[in-house]
Amino acid sequence: MADLRSEFVGIKSPNPFWLASAPPTDKEYNVRRAFDAGWGGVVWKTLGIDPHVVNVNGPRYGAIYGADRRLLGLNNIELITDRPLEVNLQEIKTVKRDYPDRAMIVSLMVPCEEDPWKFILPLVEETGADGVELNFGCPHGMSERGMGAAVGQVPEYIEMVTRWVKAHTRMPCIVKLTPNITDIRKPAEAAMRGGADAVSLINTINSITSVDLDLFAPEPTIDGKGAHGGYCGPAVKPIALNMVAEIARDPSLAHMPISGIGGVTTWRDAAEFLALGAGNVQVCTAAMTYGFKIVQEMISGLSDYMDEKGMTSVDQLVRKAVPNVTDWNQLNLNYVAKAKINQDLCISCGRCFAACEDTSHQAIAMSDDRTFSVIDEECVACNLCVNVCPVEDCITMEAMLPGTTDPRTGKVVEADYANWTTHPNNPAAAAAE
């Protein structure tokens, strides 16, 4: 079986699945339940030294739903912990003592001055924690106090604070990056210059998820008013994957370890983050939606996948997809594909026809008996039909063989596909198998 043991910046855990700093890691009771369920590590909910942190005693989450009320995203207006610092520190120490094989990372957010960092770091170190994560990403509440994203959006501040942390602790330092920025590489570079051992991303996206059209206030609504919050969950995964890949494929950042965060709900999500350069993944919304035992499905799914691929360690999956991430101008414009409809699977719903006829290239024909077929002369292989079809694998995109004529353009398809030697439509490749 695949070995899921993980070592991230020297921090060992039995698997690469950590709980992210969030409500699920706010106290000892939760973290013990998480470890008993099988999580490899936790990032304890962000600690600070501001005694005036008070969370709202009302709704803290706004939600975005998909079909069948499936939770796609949460808007969170909760602040960092409002529990006493000394209570948190004692609980961290106790849990780490009882679960020595699990990763214990402590998230921190204090004012952007050296003395507060110099004060809190030895206290965390005394707990036996394995490392610290600097919360430079929170976009609400704390950012208005000059912390969180207010630091993460200024590379000079990131570098400065990271240097302070590295000067005052022996623990590995992970810098958590905000996505509320134009180029994620800039804060990552600043963290590297400051001596960070790793970066984690993404933190939540600044958002308002909905408006109550009776109260005319953003949701969640507190006494008739609402505020912007941090958006997380499956809906943010594409943004997170891109930002992880941007760092992983930048030559100047190629050796920076990455902890991937953002919408990880299944083992497949985790595998995608790992393939794009993350050394491990952090999870929050999935645990809040389905409970801590969801990690067991992630563990078994990732293990089965790695067995299928002949991988014996997580490290063999990390960065596997990075060489194939490129810029648009490097894509092969000689590659030609066409949509194909499997008539045995088609349920004649007509979604492909409506989408293509109204909004695309009029490349799908409908007969009197509602049989749908692709008009190759019009198909530009946009794959919109694939994405709107409710039946998996009913419509597929198939590459045209080099040497054949594209009926749409009349041009001969050139034989310079970058991966033609292993392409499934290559007769020689198929014969070799």
Coordinates of C-alpha atoms in Angstrom, one line a residue:
M1 CA 0.0 0.0 0.0
A2 CA 1.0 3.6 -0.6
D3 CA 2.8 5.2 2.3
L4 CA 0.9 8.4 3.2
R5 CA 3.3 9.5 5.9
S6 CA 4.3 13.1 5.4
E7 CA 7.2 15.3 6.3
F8 CA 6.6 19.0 5.7
V9 CA 9.5 21.4 6.6
G10 CA 10.7 18.8 9.0
I11 CA 7.3 18.4 10.6
K12 CA 6.1 14.8 10.5
S13 CA 2.5 13.5 10.4
P14 CA 0.9 10.2 9.6
N15 CA -0.8 11.6 6.5
P16 CA -0.8 14.9 4.5
F17 CA -4.2 16.0 5.7
W18 CA -4.2 18.8 8.2
L19 CA -7.1 20.8 9.6
A20 CA -6.7 24.5 8.7
S21 CA -6.8 27.3 11.3
A22 CA -10.5 27.9 11.7
P23 CA -13.5 27.2 14.0
P24 CA -12.8 23.4 14.0
T25 CA -9.5 23.9 15.7
D26 CA -10.6 26.4 18.3
K27 CA -10.2 24.2 21.4
E28 CA -8.9 21.0 22.9
Y29 CA -12.2 19.1 22.6
N30 CA -12.4 19.6 18.8
V31 CA -8.8 18.8 18.2
R32 CA -8.9 15.6 20.1
R33 CA -11.9 14.5 18.2
A34 CA -10.1 15.4 15.0
F35 CA -7.0 13.4 15.9
D36 CA -9.1 10.4 16.9
A37 CA -10.8 10.6 13.5
G38 CA -7.4 10.3 11.8
W39 CA -6.3 13.8 10.8
G40 CA -2.5 14.0 10.4
G41 CA -2.2 17.5 11.9
V42 CA -4.0 20.7 12.8
V43 CA -3.3 24.4 12.6
W44 CA -4.7 25.7 15.9
K45 CA -7.2 28.6 15.4
T46 CA -5.3 31.9 15.3
L47 CA -4.1 33.2 18.7
G48 CA -3.5 36.9 19.4
I49 CA -2.8 39.1 22.4
D50 CA -5.5 41.7 21.9
P51 CA -7.9 41.3 24.9
H52 CA -10.6 43.2 23.0
V53 CA -11.3 40.5 20.4
V54 CA -15.0 39.6 20.8
N55 CA -16.9 37.5 18.3
V56 CA -20.5 38.2 17.4
N57 CA -23.2 36.3 19.2
G58 CA -25.3 35.9 16.1
P59 CA -25.0 34.3 12.7
R60 CA -21.4 34.0 11.6
Y61 CA -21.7 32.3 8.2
G62 CA -23.3 33.1 4.9
A63 CA -23.8 30.3 2.4
I64 CA -23.8 29.6 -1.3
Y65 CA -25.7 26.5 -2.4
G66 CA -25.6 24.3 -5.5
A67 CA -28.1 21.7 -6.6
D68 CA -29.9 19.7 -3.8
R69 CA -28.7 22.4 -1.3
R70 CA -25.1 21.2 -1.6
L71 CA -22.9 23.7 0.2
L72 CA -20.5 25.3 -2.3
G73 CA -19.2 28.1 -0.2
L74 CA -19.2 29.8 3.2
N75 CA -18.8 33.4 4.0
N76 CA -17.3 33.6 7.5
I77 CA -17.3 36.7 9.7
E78 CA -15.7 35.1 12.7
L79 CA -12.5 36.7 14.1
I80 CA -9.5 35.0 15.6
T81 CA -10.0 33.2 18.9
D82 CA -11.7 35.1 21.7
R83 CA -10.6 32.6 24.3
P84 CA -7.9 33.6 26.8
L85 CA -4.3 33.1 25.4
E86 CA -3.2 31.1 28.5
V87 CA -6.1 28.7 28.1
N88 CA -5.3 28.0 24.5
L89 CA -1.6 27.6 25.2
Q90 CA -2.3 25.0 28.0
E91 CA -4.7 23.1 25.8
I92 CA -2.1 23.0 22.9
K93 CA 0.5 21.7 25.3
T94 CA -1.8 19.0 26.6
V95 CA -3.0 17.8 23.2
K96 CA 0.5 17.7 21.8
R97 CA 1.7 15.7 24.8
D98 CA -1.1 13.1 24.2
Y99 CA -0.7 13.0 20.4
P100 CA 3.0 13.3 19.8
D101 CA 2.9 11.8 16.3
R102 CA 0.5 14.4 15.0
A103 CA 1.5 17.8 13.6
M104 CA 0.6 20.7 15.8
I105 CA 0.9 24.1 14.2
V106 CA -0.2 27.3 15.9
S107 CA -1.6 30.2 13.9
L108 CA -0.6 33.6 15.1
M109 CA -1.8 37.2 14.5
V110 CA -0.4 40.1 16.6
P111 CA 0.2 43.7 15.9
C112 CA 2.8 44.6 13.3
E113 CA 5.5 45.4 15.8
E114 CA 8.4 43.4 16.9
D115 CA 7.8 43.3 20.6
P116 CA 4.4 41.4 20.4
W117 CA 6.0 38.7 18.3
K118 CA 8.9 38.5 20.6
F119 CA 6.5 38.1 23.5
I120 CA 4.2 35.4 22.1
L121 CA 6.7 33.2 20.2
P122 CA 8.4 31.8 23.4
L123 CA 5.0 31.0 24.9
V124 CA 4.0 29.0 21.9
E125 CA 7.4 27.3 21.8
E126 CA 7.0 26.2 25.4
T127 CA 3.9 24.2 24.4
G128 CA 5.9 21.8 22.3
A129 CA 4.2 22.8 19.1
D130 CA 5.8 21.8 15.9
G131 CA 5.6 25.2 14.1
V132 CA 3.8 28.5 13.7
E133 CA 1.7 29.8 10.8
L134 CA 1.6 33.6 10.4
N135 CA -1.9 34.6 9.6
F136 CA -1.4 37.3 6.9
G137 CA -4.6 36.5 5.2
C138 CA -7.8 37.2 7.2
P139 CA -9.7 39.8 5.2
H140 CA -12.3 40.9 7.8
G141 CA -12.4 42.3 11.3
M142 CA -8.7 42.0 12.0
S143 CA -7.5 43.7 8.8
E144 CA -9.3 46.8 10.0
R145 CA -7.0 46.7 13.0
G146 CA -3.9 46.6 10.8
M147 CA -3.4 42.8 11.0
G148 CA -4.3 39.8 8.8
A149 CA -4.7 40.8 5.1
A150 CA -3.6 44.4 5.9
V151 CA -0.1 42.8 6.4
G152 CA -0.5 40.2 3.7
Q153 CA -1.2 42.8 1.0
V154 CA 2.1 44.6 1.6
P155 CA 5.1 42.5 0.7
E156 CA 7.5 44.7 2.7
Y157 CA 5.4 44.0 5.9
I158 CA 5.5 40.3 5.2
E159 CA 9.2 40.2 4.9
M160 CA 9.7 42.4 8.0
V161 CA 7.4 40.3 10.3
T162 CA 8.8 37.0 9.0
R163 CA 12.3 38.2 9.8
W164 CA 11.2 39.0 13.4
V165 CA 9.6 35.6 13.8
K166 CA 12.7 33.8 12.5
A167 CA 14.8 35.8 14.8
H168 CA 12.8 34.9 17.9
T169 CA 11.9 31.2 17.5
R170 CA 13.5 27.9 16.5
M171 CA 10.1 26.6 15.2
P172 CA 9.4 26.3 11.5
C173 CA 7.6 29.3 10.2
I174 CA 4.8 29.0 7.6
V175 CA 3.5 32.2 6.1
K176 CA -0.2 32.1 5.2
L177 CA -1.0 34.2 2.1
T178 CA -4.0 36.2 1.3
P179 CA -5.6 35.7 -2.2
N180 CA -6.9 39.3 -2.1
I181 CA -4.0 40.5 -4.2
T182 CA -3.1 40.8 -7.9
D183 CA 0.0 38.6 -8.1
I184 CA 0.4 35.9 -5.5
R185 CA 4.1 35.5 -6.3
K186 CA 4.9 38.9 -4.8
P187 CA 4.0 38.0 -1.2
A188 CA 5.5 34.6 -1.6
E189 CA 8.8 36.1 -2.6
A190 CA 8.6 38.5 0.4
A191 CA 8.1 35.5 2.7
M192 CA 11.1 33.8 1.2
R193 CA 13.2 36.9 1.6
G194 CA 12.2 37.0 5.2
G195 CA 13.3 33.5 5.8
A196 CA 10.0 31.6 5.8
D197 CA 10.2 27.9 5.8
A198 CA 7.0 27.5 3.8
V199 CA 3.9 29.3 2.6
S200 CA 0.3 28.2 2.9
L201 CA -2.5 29.4 0.6
I202 CA -5.1 30.4 0.1
N203 CA -6.7 32.2 3.0
T204 CA -10.3 33.3 2.5
I205 CA -11.5 35.6 -0.3
N206 CA -13.1 38.9 0.7
S207 CA -16.8 38.6 -0.1
I208 CA -20.4 39.3 0.5
T209 CA -22.3 36.1 -0.4
S210 CA -25.9 37.4 -0.4
V211 CA -28.3 40.2 0.6
D212 CA -31.5 39.8 2.6
L213 CA -34.0 41.4 0.2
D214 CA -36.5 42.1 3.1
L215 CA -34.0 43.6 5.5
F216 CA -31.8 45.0 2.7
A217 CA -28.7 43.9 4.5
P218 CA -25.8 41.6 3.7
E219 CA -26.0 38.1 5.1
P220 CA -25.2 36.9 7.7
T221 CA -27.2 39.8 9.3
I222 CA -26.5 41.0 12.8
D223 CA -29.2 43.3 14.2
G224 CA -30.1 44.6 10.8
K225 CA -26.6 45.0 9.4
G226 CA -24.0 42.8 7.7
A227 CA -20.3 43.0 6.9
H228 CA -17.9 41.5 4.3
G229 CA -16.3 38.3 5.3
G230 CA -14.0 35.5 4.2
Y231 CA -15.2 33.2 1.5
C232 CA -14.1 29.5 1.5
G233 CA -15.3 26.1 0.4
P234 CA -15.4 24.1 -2.8
A235 CA -16.2 27.2 -4.9
V236 CA -12.7 28.7 -4.2
K237 CA -10.8 25.6 -5.2
P238 CA -10.0 26.8 -8.8
I239 CA -8.6 30.1 -7.5
A240 CA -6.5 28.3 -5.0
L241 CA -5.2 25.7 -7.5
N242 CA -4.1 28.5 -9.8
M243 CA -2.3 30.4 -7.1
V244 CA -0.5 27.3 -5.8
A245 CA 0.6 26.5 -9.4
E246 CA 1.8 30.1 -10.0
I247 CA 4.2 29.8 -7.0
A248 CA 5.2 26.2 -7.8
R249 CA 6.2 27.0 -11.4
D250 CA 8.0 30.2 -10.7
P251 CA 11.8 29.3 -11.0
S252 CA 12.7 31.7 -8.2
L253 CA 10.1 30.1 -5.8
A254 CA 10.6 26.5 -7.0
H255 CA 12.1 25.3 -3.7
M256 CA 9.5 27.0 -1.5
P257 CA 7.4 24.3 0.3
I258 CA 3.6 25.0 -0.1
S259 CA 0.7 23.9 2.1
G260 CA -2.3 23.9 -0.1
I261 CA -5.7 25.3 1.1
G262 CA -9.0 26.1 -0.5
G263 CA -12.0 23.9 -1.1
V264 CA -10.4 20.5 -0.5
T265 CA -13.4 18.2 0.0
T266 CA -12.3 14.8 -1.5
W267 CA -9.1 12.8 -2.0
R268 CA -9.2 13.9 -5.6
D269 CA -9.1 17.6 -4.6
A270 CA -6.1 16.8 -2.4
A271 CA -4.3 15.0 -5.2
E272 CA -4.8 17.9 -7.5
F273 CA -3.2 20.3 -5.0
L274 CA -0.3 17.9 -4.4
A275 CA 0.2 17.5 -8.2
L276 CA 0.4 21.2 -8.6
G277 CA 3.1 21.6 -6.0
A278 CA 1.6 21.5 -2.5
G279 CA 3.5 19.3 0.0
N280 CA 0.3 18.8 2.1
V281 CA -3.2 20.1 2.2
Q282 CA -5.3 21.9 4.9
V283 CA -9.0 21.4 5.1
C284 CA -11.8 23.4 6.8
T285 CA -15.2 23.7 5.1
A286 CA -15.4 20.0 4.3
A287 CA -14.9 19.1 8.0
M288 CA -17.5 21.8 9.0
T289 CA -20.0 20.3 6.4
Y290 CA -19.5 16.6 6.9
G291 CA -17.7 16.2 10.2
F292 CA -14.2 15.1 11.1
K293 CA -14.5 11.5 9.8
I294 CA -14.5 12.7 6.2
V295 CA -10.7 12.5 6.5
Q296 CA -11.0 8.7 6.4
E297 CA -12.5 8.8 2.9
M298 CA -9.7 11.2 1.9
I299 CA -7.0 8.8 3.3
S300 CA -8.4 5.7 1.7
G301 CA -9.1 7.4 -1.6
L302 CA -5.7 8.9 -1.9
S303 CA -4.1 5.6 -0.9
D304 CA -6.0 3.7 -3.6
Y305 CA -5.2 6.2 -6.2
M306 CA -1.5 6.1 -5.4
D307 CA -1.6 2.3 -5.5
E308 CA -3.2 2.4 -8.9
K309 CA -0.5 4.8 -10.2
G310 CA 2.3 2.7 -8.6
M311 CA 3.3 5.5 -6.3
T312 CA 4.7 4.4 -2.9
S313 CA 5.0 7.8 -1.2
V314 CA 3.2 11.2 -1.3
D315 CA 6.4 12.9 -2.5
Q316 CA 6.1 11.0 -5.8
L317 CA 2.9 12.9 -6.5
V318 CA 4.0 16.3 -5.4
R319 CA 4.7 18.6 -8.3
K320 CA 3.8 15.9 -10.9
A321 CA 1.6 18.3 -12.9
V322 CA 3.8 21.4 -12.6
P323 CA 5.8 20.8 -15.8
N324 CA 2.5 20.8 -17.7
V325 CA 1.3 24.1 -16.5
T326 CA 2.2 26.8 -19.1
D327 CA 1.1 30.1 -20.4
W328 CA -1.5 30.4 -23.2
N329 CA 1.1 31.4 -25.8
Q330 CA 2.9 28.1 -25.3
L331 CA -0.2 26.0 -26.1
N332 CA 0.0 23.8 -29.3
L333 CA -2.2 25.6 -31.9
N334 CA -1.8 22.7 -34.3
Y335 CA -3.8 20.4 -32.0
V336 CA -7.3 19.7 -33.3
A337 CA -10.1 17.9 -31.6
K338 CA -13.8 17.3 -32.2
A339 CA -16.8 16.5 -29.9
K340 CA -18.2 13.0 -30.2
I341 CA -21.6 12.0 -28.8
N342 CA -22.1 8.4 -27.5
Q343 CA -25.7 7.6 -28.7
D344 CA -25.9 4.7 -26.3
L345 CA -25.5 7.1 -23.3
C346 CA -27.5 10.1 -24.7
I347 CA -30.8 10.7 -22.9
S348 CA -31.9 13.3 -25.5
C349 CA -32.2 16.1 -23.0
G350 CA -31.0 18.6 -25.6
R351 CA -28.8 20.6 -23.3
C352 CA -25.8 20.3 -25.7
F353 CA -27.9 21.5 -28.6
A354 CA -29.4 24.5 -26.8
A355 CA -26.0 25.6 -25.5
C356 CA -24.2 25.2 -28.8
E357 CA -27.0 26.6 -30.9
D358 CA -27.7 29.7 -28.8
T359 CA -24.3 30.6 -27.3
S360 CA -21.5 28.8 -29.2
H361 CA -20.8 27.6 -32.8
Q362 CA -24.0 25.9 -34.0
A363 CA -22.1 22.6 -34.3
I364 CA -24.7 20.2 -33.0
A365 CA -27.7 19.0 -35.1
M366 CA -31.0 17.8 -33.8
S367 CA -33.1 15.3 -35.9
D368 CA -36.8 15.1 -35.9
D369 CA -36.6 12.1 -33.4
R370 CA -34.3 14.2 -31.1
T371 CA -31.1 12.4 -32.1
F372 CA -28.2 14.8 -31.6
S373 CA -25.0 14.7 -33.7
V374 CA -21.9 16.8 -34.1
I375 CA -21.4 18.9 -37.2
D376 CA -17.6 18.5 -37.6
E377 CA -17.4 21.3 -40.1
E378 CA -18.6 23.8 -37.4
C379 CA -17.1 22.2 -34.2
V380 CA -14.2 24.3 -32.8
A381 CA -13.7 21.8 -29.8
C382 CA -14.7 24.4 -27.2
N383 CA -16.1 21.5 -25.1
L384 CA -19.1 23.5 -23.8
C385 CA -21.3 20.6 -24.7
V386 CA -19.2 18.3 -22.6
N387 CA -19.6 20.6 -19.6
V388 CA -23.4 21.0 -19.8
C389 CA -24.2 17.4 -20.6
P390 CA -25.7 15.8 -17.4
V391 CA -24.4 12.3 -18.4
E392 CA -20.8 11.6 -17.6
D393 CA -18.7 10.5 -20.7
C394 CA -21.7 10.8 -23.0
I395 CA -19.9 13.6 -24.9
T396 CA -16.1 13.4 -25.3
M397 CA -13.4 15.4 -27.1
E398 CA -11.3 13.3 -29.5
A399 CA -8.1 14.5 -31.1
M400 CA -7.9 14.2 -34.9
L401 CA -5.2 12.1 -36.3
P402 CA -2.2 14.0 -37.8
G403 CA -2.4 13.9 -41.6
T404 CA -6.2 14.1 -41.7
T405 CA -8.1 17.1 -42.9
D406 CA -10.0 19.3 -40.5
P407 CA -13.4 19.6 -42.1
R408 CA -13.9 23.0 -40.5
T409 CA -10.8 24.7 -41.9
G410 CA -9.8 22.4 -44.7
K411 CA -6.3 22.3 -43.4
V412 CA -4.3 19.1 -42.8
V413 CA -3.7 18.4 -39.2
E414 CA 0.0 18.7 -38.5
A415 CA 1.9 15.9 -36.7
D416 CA 3.6 17.9 -34.1
Y417 CA 1.5 17.2 -31.0
A418 CA 3.8 17.7 -28.0
N419 CA 2.7 14.3 -26.5
W420 CA 1.9 12.5 -29.7
T421 CA 4.2 9.5 -29.0
T422 CA 1.9 8.6 -26.0
H423 CA -1.3 10.1 -27.3
P424 CA -4.2 7.5 -27.1
N425 CA -5.2 8.3 -30.7
N426 CA -1.7 7.4 -31.9
P427 CA -1.9 3.9 -33.5
A428 CA 1.7 3.2 -32.7
A429 CA 1.2 4.1 -29.0
A430 CA -1.9 1.9 -28.9
A431 CA 0.0 -1.0 -30.5
A432 CA 2.8 -0.6 -28.0
E433 CA 0.3 -1.1 -25.2

